[in-house]
């Protein structure tokens, strides 16, 4: 078996060996459901689509994904098992990838368990299932981007709470980078090119089109690039400070 | 063969390991001996590829740890300090994970798993979460993990720490059993352990190599080496014997406590005094209660070499 798969399997099993997995899934389902029906006016809109459901995903992920990613490396550091892991015959990249993919697969499981939402909307009307599938894909990609950020930040500390808070802040920055709140930080001093670059980083704008069912290659490339960049940074961080 | 060539490790200002060089071959059980913070664990971390040396290089069977880490790690079984593992796993799932990562398959996988579980007495706790196990069991799970793939090189950081005397004995037996064809490096600050299992000891303090010798040769550096203890029945005899011995050429010193009947006769380096003592006793027809030759005390030598820094 491929080392990445072995690490993924171990990691994923450990989620379910602790209450973490169940707490996460239940809270994710409850919140995503209640947001859709209460805040998102699912019924009142009178439209058979899942737009209200998906529109809350970035905000749910903002708090739930850091809660999942905070332990990825910080816990290994704290318990010392990082020393065991890093002296097994696998490369650093394989370890980083295995851990990330396990967390991503786990969010995939949580996301898949929202299928009653899809059943409901199909029961009530005649939605565009292709668009819904695209939105699910987009949501999964965005979760992956959040996770890659969180994994890297978790690798910088042995304190899970610190990892959580910093991840939320960084993710919040990425979410809102197209909005005045973030852009104003740069407006006074940075050249226009930088401001444009920063504003193009927004998770919200990239997710907006996918969540409507429009798969634009640029959005896919964007999320893939975010994931790859942060995983590379994760490898670098670990390589620089393994023992501390 | 493991070769370390002028390996150093700096953590900022701190020099944890300073120009350490040594090599070990199969069949040797090398003990790293030193006070806390001497650089024993740091050296082990560098051999196992967990941290990179600041200077120098380490080769494991010809492969440089830095440039071919996976090849080296494959040949090494490592028990890190404190025997860390995954708290939420059971020994069964943990060892199965290690077996997968180590690429064990089929009957070999089953045999090795059965062997380590039996050998380390893990049978009764296989289904328990590791976090609920006692310190001794946790350590044994860590040892099982390290020896599972029958590695050519075993690196054990304080393997018997936290074990009770019976368990210590078993772990030492295990180390001795495996030592014939493997390179084994253990770190310890228990001196009796060096005597019990090591064929060679490196004494390290403040990152520097201070001595590299067999435990017997190290013990021989003790002033007590070849000293003779005689227990006579009365003080008067003891005093007269002391006087007689004091004139002998090979005798370095004679210790006799006030009013006591037992003497300690220290030999000059490289000399023996047993014969002289026996002759003197025979000439006077005195029968000592006990008479024995001291081997020398490792802890004394250790304190001497490391400049009295406590263990």
mmCIF file of N, CA and C in Angstrom, chain B residues 230-234 237-238 240-241 244 276-289:
data_model
loop_
_atom_site.group_PDB
_atom_site.id
_atom_site.type_symbol
_atom_site.label_atom_id
_atom_site.label_comp_id
_atom_site.label_asym_id
_atom_site.label_seq_id
_atom_site.Cartn_x
_atom_site.Cartn_y
_atom_site.Cartn_z
ATOM 1 N N UNK B 230 39.173 -7.272 52.827
ATOM 2 C CA UNK B 230 39.398 -8.368 53.793
ATOM 3 C C UNK B 230 38.612 -8.045 55.043
ATOM 4 N N UNK B 231 37.889 -9.020 55.503
ATOM 5 C CA UNK B 231 37.184 -8.821 56.774
ATOM 6 C C UNK B 231 37.781 -9.773 57.815
ATOM 7 N N UNK B 232 38.522 -9.197 58.736
ATOM 8 C CA UNK B 232 39.103 -10.015 59.808
ATOM 9 C C UNK B 232 38.201 -9.934 61.027
ATOM 10 N N UNK B 233 38.507 -10.781 62.038
ATOM 11 C CA UNK B 233 37.572 -10.771 63.157
ATOM 12 C C UNK B 233 37.821 -9.650 64.161
ATOM 13 N N UNK B 234 39.092 -9.324 64.350
ATOM 14 C CA UNK B 234 39.250 -8.248 65.322
ATOM 15 C C UNK B 234 40.133 -7.106 64.836
ATOM 16 N N UNK B 237 44.113 -7.367 64.812
ATOM 17 C CA UNK B 237 44.668 -8.065 63.650
ATOM 18 C C UNK B 237 44.637 -7.162 62.422
ATOM 19 N N UNK B 238 43.510 -6.497 62.279
ATOM 20 C CA UNK B 238 43.348 -5.628 61.115
ATOM 21 C C UNK B 238 44.415 -4.545 61.111
ATOM 22 N N UNK B 240 47.378 -4.640 62.448
ATOM 23 C CA UNK B 240 48.701 -5.206 62.156
ATOM 24 C C UNK B 240 48.835 -5.527 60.662
ATOM 25 N N UNK B 241 47.729 -6.003 60.101
ATOM 26 C CA UNK B 241 47.748 -6.315 58.665
ATOM 27 C C UNK B 241 47.946 -5.034 57.861
ATOM 28 N N UNK B 244 51.541 -4.068 57.896
ATOM 29 C CA UNK B 244 52.357 -4.923 57.040
ATOM 30 C C UNK B 244 52.148 -4.576 55.572
ATOM 31 N N UNK B 276 49.644 -10.861 47.665
ATOM 32 C CA UNK B 276 50.352 -10.351 48.848
ATOM 33 C C UNK B 276 49.492 -10.485 50.085
ATOM 34 N N UNK B 277 48.225 -10.121 49.935
ATOM 35 C CA UNK B 277 47.332 -10.199 51.091
ATOM 36 C C UNK B 277 47.208 -11.634 51.562
ATOM 37 N N UNK B 278 47.025 -12.562 50.571
ATOM 38 C CA UNK B 278 46.878 -13.972 50.945
ATOM 39 C C UNK B 278 48.125 -14.503 51.653
ATOM 40 N N UNK B 279 49.292 -14.098 51.132
ATOM 41 C CA UNK B 279 50.550 -14.555 51.744
ATOM 42 C C UNK B 279 50.656 -14.088 53.192
ATOM 43 N N UNK B 280 50.359 -12.805 53.388
ATOM 44 C CA UNK B 280 50.445 -12.251 54.731
ATOM 45 C C UNK B 280 49.513 -12.970 55.698
ATOM 46 N N UNK B 281 48.295 -13.230 55.211
ATOM 47 C CA UNK B 281 47.307 -13.905 56.053
ATOM 48 C C UNK B 281 47.780 -15.310 56.399
ATOM 49 N N UNK B 282 48.326 -16.006 55.377
ATOM 50 C CA UNK B 282 48.766 -17.386 55.589
ATOM 51 C C UNK B 282 49.926 -17.426 56.580
ATOM 52 N N UNK B 283 50.869 -16.466 56.437
ATOM 53 C CA UNK B 283 52.029 -16.433 57.315
ATOM 54 C C UNK B 283 51.614 -16.278 58.767
ATOM 55 N N UNK B 284 50.546 -15.535 59.004
ATOM 56 C CA UNK B 284 50.107 -15.320 60.388
ATOM 57 C C UNK B 284 49.027 -16.319 60.811
ATOM 58 N N UNK B 285 48.593 -17.121 59.846
ATOM 59 C CA UNK B 285 47.569 -18.116 60.128
ATOM 60 C C UNK B 285 46.238 -17.486 60.560
ATOM 61 N N UNK B 286 45.930 -16.372 59.933
ATOM 62 C CA UNK B 286 44.641 -15.733 60.217
ATOM 63 C C UNK B 286 43.621 -16.142 59.171
ATOM 64 N N UNK B 287 42.424 -16.404 59.622
ATOM 65 C CA UNK B 287 41.356 -16.759 58.688
ATOM 66 C C UNK B 287 40.364 -15.598 58.549
ATOM 67 N N UNK B 288 40.383 -14.939 57.416
ATOM 68 C CA UNK B 288 39.428 -13.832 57.290
ATOM 69 C C UNK B 288 37.995 -14.335 57.112
ATOM 70 N N UNK B 289 37.045 -13.550 57.577
ATOM 71 C CA UNK B 289 35.613 -13.876 57.381
ATOM 72 C C UNK B 289 35.268 -13.870 55.912
#
